[in-house]
XYZ file of C-alpha atoms in Angstrom:
329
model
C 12.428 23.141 18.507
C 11.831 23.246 14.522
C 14.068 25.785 12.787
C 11.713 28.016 11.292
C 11.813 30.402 7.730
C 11.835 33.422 10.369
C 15.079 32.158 12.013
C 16.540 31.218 8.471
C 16.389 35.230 7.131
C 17.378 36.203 10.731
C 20.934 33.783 10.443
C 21.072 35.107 6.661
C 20.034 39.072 7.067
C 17.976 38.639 4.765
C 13.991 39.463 4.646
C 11.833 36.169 4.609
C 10.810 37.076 1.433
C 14.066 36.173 0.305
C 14.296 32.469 1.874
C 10.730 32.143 0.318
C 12.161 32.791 -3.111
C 14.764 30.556 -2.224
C 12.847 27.859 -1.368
C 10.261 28.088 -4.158
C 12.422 28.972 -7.133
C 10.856 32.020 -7.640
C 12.186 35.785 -8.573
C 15.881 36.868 -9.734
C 18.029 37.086 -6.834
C 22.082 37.706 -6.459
C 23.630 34.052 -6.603
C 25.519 35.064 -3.322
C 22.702 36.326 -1.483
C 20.815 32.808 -2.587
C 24.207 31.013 -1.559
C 24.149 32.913 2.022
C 20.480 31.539 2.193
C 20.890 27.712 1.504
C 24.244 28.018 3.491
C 21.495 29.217 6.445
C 19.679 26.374 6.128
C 22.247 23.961 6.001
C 24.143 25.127 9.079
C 20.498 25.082 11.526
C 19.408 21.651 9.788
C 16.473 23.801 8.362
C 13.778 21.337 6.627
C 11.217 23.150 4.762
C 7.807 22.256 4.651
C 6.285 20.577 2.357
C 3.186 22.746 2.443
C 4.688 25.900 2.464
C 6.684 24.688 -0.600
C 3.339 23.763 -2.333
C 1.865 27.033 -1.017
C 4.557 29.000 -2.090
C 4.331 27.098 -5.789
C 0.253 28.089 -5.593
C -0.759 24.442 -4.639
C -3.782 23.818 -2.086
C -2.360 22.495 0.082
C -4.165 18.922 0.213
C -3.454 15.183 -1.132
C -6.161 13.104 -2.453
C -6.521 9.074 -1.474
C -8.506 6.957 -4.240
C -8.746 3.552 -2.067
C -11.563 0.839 -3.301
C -13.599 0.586 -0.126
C -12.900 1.840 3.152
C -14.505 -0.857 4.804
C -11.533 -3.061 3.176
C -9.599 -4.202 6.736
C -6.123 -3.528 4.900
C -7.262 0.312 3.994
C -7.698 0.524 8.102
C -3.821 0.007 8.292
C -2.510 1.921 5.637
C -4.503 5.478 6.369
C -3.039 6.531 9.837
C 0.918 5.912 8.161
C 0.041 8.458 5.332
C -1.949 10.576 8.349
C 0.714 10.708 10.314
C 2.868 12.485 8.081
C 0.892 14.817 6.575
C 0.252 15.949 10.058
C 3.853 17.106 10.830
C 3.841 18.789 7.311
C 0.055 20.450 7.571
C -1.219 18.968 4.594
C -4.998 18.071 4.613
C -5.928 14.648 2.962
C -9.303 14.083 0.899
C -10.440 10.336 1.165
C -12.712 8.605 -1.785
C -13.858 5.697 -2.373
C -14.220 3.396 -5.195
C -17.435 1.932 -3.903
C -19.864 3.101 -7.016
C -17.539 2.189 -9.343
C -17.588 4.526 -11.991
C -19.400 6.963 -10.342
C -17.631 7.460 -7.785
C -14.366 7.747 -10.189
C -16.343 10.368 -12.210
C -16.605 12.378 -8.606
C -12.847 11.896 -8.363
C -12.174 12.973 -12.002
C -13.964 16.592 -11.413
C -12.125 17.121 -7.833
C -8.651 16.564 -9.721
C -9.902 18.608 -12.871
C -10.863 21.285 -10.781
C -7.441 21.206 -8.844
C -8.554 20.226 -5.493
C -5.657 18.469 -4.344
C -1.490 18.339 -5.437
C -1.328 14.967 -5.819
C -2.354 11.501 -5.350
C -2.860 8.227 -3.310
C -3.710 5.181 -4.992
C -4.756 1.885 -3.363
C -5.200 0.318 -6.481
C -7.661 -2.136 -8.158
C -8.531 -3.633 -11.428
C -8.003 -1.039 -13.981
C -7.985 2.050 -11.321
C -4.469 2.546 -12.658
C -5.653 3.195 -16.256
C -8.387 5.620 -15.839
C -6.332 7.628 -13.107
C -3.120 7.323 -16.149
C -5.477 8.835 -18.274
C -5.883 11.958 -16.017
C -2.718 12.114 -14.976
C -0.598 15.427 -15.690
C 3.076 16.479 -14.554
C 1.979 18.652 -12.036
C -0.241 15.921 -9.934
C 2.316 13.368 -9.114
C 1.085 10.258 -7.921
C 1.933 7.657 -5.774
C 0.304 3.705 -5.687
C -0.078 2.131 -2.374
C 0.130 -1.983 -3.096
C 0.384 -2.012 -6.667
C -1.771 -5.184 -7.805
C -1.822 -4.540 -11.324
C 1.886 -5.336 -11.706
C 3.935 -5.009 -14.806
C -0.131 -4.656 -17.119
C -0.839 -1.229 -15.592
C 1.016 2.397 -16.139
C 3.626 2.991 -14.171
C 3.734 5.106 -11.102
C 5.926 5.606 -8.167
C 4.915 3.063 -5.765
C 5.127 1.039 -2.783
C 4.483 -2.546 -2.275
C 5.804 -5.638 -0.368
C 7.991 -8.843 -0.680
C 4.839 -10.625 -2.084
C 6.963 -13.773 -3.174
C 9.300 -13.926 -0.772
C 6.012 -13.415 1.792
C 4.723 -16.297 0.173
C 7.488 -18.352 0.205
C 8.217 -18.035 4.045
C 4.197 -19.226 4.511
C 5.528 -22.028 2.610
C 7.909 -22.958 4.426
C 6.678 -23.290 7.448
C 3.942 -25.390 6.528
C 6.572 -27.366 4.836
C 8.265 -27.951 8.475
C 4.853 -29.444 9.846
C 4.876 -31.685 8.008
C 2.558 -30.770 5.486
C 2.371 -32.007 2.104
C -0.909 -31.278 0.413
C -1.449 -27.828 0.657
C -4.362 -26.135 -0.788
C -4.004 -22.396 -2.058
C -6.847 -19.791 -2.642
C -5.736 -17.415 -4.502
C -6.824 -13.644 -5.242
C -7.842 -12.379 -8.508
C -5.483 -13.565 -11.154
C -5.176 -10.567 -12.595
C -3.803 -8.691 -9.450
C 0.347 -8.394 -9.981
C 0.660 -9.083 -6.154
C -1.679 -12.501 -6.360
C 0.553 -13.713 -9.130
C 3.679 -12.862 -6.746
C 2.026 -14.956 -3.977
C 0.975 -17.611 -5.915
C 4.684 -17.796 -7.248
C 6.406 -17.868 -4.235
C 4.590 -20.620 -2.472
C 4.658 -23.159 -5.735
C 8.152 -22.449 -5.955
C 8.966 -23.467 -2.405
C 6.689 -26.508 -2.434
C 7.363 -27.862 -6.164
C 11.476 -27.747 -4.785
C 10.641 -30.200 -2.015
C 8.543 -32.665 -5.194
C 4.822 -31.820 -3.906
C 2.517 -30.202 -6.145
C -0.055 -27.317 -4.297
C -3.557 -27.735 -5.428
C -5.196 -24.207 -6.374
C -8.748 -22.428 -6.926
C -9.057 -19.355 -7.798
C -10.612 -16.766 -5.545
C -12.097 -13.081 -5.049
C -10.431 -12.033 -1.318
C -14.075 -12.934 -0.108
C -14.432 -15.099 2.991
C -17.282 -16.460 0.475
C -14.630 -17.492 -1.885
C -12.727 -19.395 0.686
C -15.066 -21.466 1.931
C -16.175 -21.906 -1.560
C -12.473 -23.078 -2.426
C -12.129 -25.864 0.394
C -15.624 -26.702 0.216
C -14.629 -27.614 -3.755
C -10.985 -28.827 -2.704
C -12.579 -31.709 -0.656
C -15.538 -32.472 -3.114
C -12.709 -33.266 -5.157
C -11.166 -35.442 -3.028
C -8.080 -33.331 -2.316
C -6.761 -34.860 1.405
C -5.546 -31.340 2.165
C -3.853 -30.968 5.338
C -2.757 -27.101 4.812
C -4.359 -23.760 3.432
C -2.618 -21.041 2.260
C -5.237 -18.057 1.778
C -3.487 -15.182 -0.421
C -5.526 -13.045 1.912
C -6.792 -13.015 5.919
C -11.058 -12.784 5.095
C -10.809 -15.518 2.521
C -8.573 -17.586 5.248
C -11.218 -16.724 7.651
C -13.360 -18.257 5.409
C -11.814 -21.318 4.892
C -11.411 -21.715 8.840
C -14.987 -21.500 8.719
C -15.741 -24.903 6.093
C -13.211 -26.472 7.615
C -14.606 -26.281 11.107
C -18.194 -26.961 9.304
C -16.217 -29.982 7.891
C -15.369 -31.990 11.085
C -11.685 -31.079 10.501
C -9.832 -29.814 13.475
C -7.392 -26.764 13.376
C -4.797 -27.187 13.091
C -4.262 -30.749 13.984
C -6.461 -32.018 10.381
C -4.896 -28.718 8.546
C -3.019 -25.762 9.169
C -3.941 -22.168 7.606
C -1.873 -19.428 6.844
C -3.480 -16.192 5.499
C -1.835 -13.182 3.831
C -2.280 -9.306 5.347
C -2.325 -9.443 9.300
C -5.047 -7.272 9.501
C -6.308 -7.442 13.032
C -8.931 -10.254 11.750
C -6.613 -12.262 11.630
C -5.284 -11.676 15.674
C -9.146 -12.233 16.373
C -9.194 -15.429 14.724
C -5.740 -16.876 15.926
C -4.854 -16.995 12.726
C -0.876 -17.267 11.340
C -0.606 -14.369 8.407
C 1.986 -12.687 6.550
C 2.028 -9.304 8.022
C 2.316 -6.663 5.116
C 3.819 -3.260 7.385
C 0.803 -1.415 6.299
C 1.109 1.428 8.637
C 4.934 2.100 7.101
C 3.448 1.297 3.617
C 1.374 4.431 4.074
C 3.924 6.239 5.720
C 6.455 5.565 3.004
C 3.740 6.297 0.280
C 3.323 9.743 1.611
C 6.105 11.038 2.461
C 7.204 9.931 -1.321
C 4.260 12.243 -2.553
C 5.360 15.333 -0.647
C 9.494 14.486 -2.036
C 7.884 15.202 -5.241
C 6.074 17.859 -4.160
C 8.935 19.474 -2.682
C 10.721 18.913 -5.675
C 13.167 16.509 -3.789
C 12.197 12.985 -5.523
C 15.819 11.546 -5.773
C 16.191 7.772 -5.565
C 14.380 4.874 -6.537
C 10.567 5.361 -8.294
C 9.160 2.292 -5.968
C 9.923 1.046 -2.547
C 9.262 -2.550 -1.123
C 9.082 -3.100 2.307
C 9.761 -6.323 3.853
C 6.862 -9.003 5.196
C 6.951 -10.986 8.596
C 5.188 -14.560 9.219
C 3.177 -14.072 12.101
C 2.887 -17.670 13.727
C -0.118 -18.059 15.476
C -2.830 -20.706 16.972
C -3.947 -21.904 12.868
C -0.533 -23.462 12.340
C 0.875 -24.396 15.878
C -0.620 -25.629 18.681
């Protein structure tokens, strides 16, 4: 059973008043009575909420999330992590949507003016980073969730992935079938975690001598078939695809198929995400932990709330190669 504020003044003898001003840094009290009240806490393992805390310090009580779409697969895993601990902690969470561009950032920019949240969730995309930076104020910490603007943007507190070293392990195991010519589609250029992928599987192919042939794409499945439609018009004899991305890999699966070329005995295709497109399409991916990403993410937001933000300003959390039917048969 949680150890409660009640039980806290009751182990003290104090009122909870007193563990309130405690907690919240408010009113003059005796330094022994305080002492007697954090000693309390410490002995029954009391954690205080991070919504009382905010209450207590006249917040509302309620995060905002700024994500680009929500009909982005990756958002899908991401939102139940952060839901699942503002649950345990009571705090409410306001969703928006990039979809309308700057509209829809202008309806963001009066809900934070008007102070109807504490802080902030970013899923972040071209120049999101900026405006939010330009609104940004001590007392609405914020948090990015995948920051793809990478060392070009503000910075924030974040939490990302092992993009290259994601990369790199995709790499690899193409490497180990065999396959020399590999053909990359890459996300926007511009994205800090696209020029992390795109590092980490040159690297590991231009060590073993073979040069990766690359378009640039948008994270459309449109894109990827537009990228090995134009790899083979160019005569590229790709027998691998690395999509920095699962829909544009689902895309190239599709020209290939259109092609005549069989998967994966012709080519092998590794995406990036492991959304659950890519289960449906037996495709091999890099599996970003998106459901701790947006655990982690949160409960970062609420240590700052709290007032407890020691440690590192950014977390990265490991990927995994998922090896499925697109790479082994």
């Amino acid at each position: 059973m949680r150890v409660t504020i009640t039980d806290v003044a009751a182990h003290a003898g104090v009122s909870k008043t007193t563990v309130s001003r405690v907690l919240n840094g408010r009113g003059e009290l005796h330094e022994a009575t305080a002492s007697r009240v954090r000693k309390a806490m410490s002995d029954m393992g009391y954690r205080p909420s991070a919504r009382g805390v905010a209450s207590g310090r006249g917040r509302t009580g309620v995060l905002g999330l700024l994500v680009p779409s929500l009909a982005w697969p990756w958002v899908a895993g991401v939102l139940p992590g952060a839901i699942e601990v503002l649950d345990t902690e009571n705090y409410g969470l306001v969703v928006f949507s990039c979809n309308r561009e700057d509209e829809s950032l202008q309806r963001f920019s009066e809900h934070l003016r008007a102070s109807t949240f504490d802080g902030i969730l970013v899923v972040s995309q071209e120049g999101t980073l900026d405006y939010i930076g330009s609104l940004h104020t001590r007392s609405r910490p914020i948090v990015v969730i995948d920051d793809r603007e990478g060392e070009s943007g503000p910075r924030f507190p974040s939490v990302s992935t092992t993009n290259r070293a994601g990369s790199a392990d995709a790499a690899r195991h193409l490497l180990s079938l065999g396959r020399s010519r590999a053909l990359v589609i890459t996300g926007p250029e511009q994205f800090g975690c696209c020029q992390e992928r795109t590092a980490g599987f040159r690297e590991v192919y231009e060590a073993a001598g073979l040069s990766p042939y690359a378009v640039t794409g948008d994270f459309t499945a449109a894109s990827g078939r537009a990228a090995v439609q134009r790899a083979m018009a160019e005569g590229f004899a790709l027998d691998a695809v690395f999509a920095e991305n699962d829909i544009s890999a689902v895309g190239a699966l599709e020209a290939l198929r259109e092609a005549g070329r069989s998967i994966p005995g012709d080519v092998a295709v590794v995406g990036f995400d492991d959304v659950p497109l890519a289960a449906q399409h037996d495709l091999t991916s890099v599996r970003q932990p998106l459901h701790e990403m947006g655990r982690a993410a949160a409960s970062m937001l609420l240590a700052h709330l709290s007032g407890d933000a020691a440690g590192a300003p950014s977390q990265v959390l490991p990927t995994t190669l998922v090896v499925r039917g697109s790479s082994q048969s």
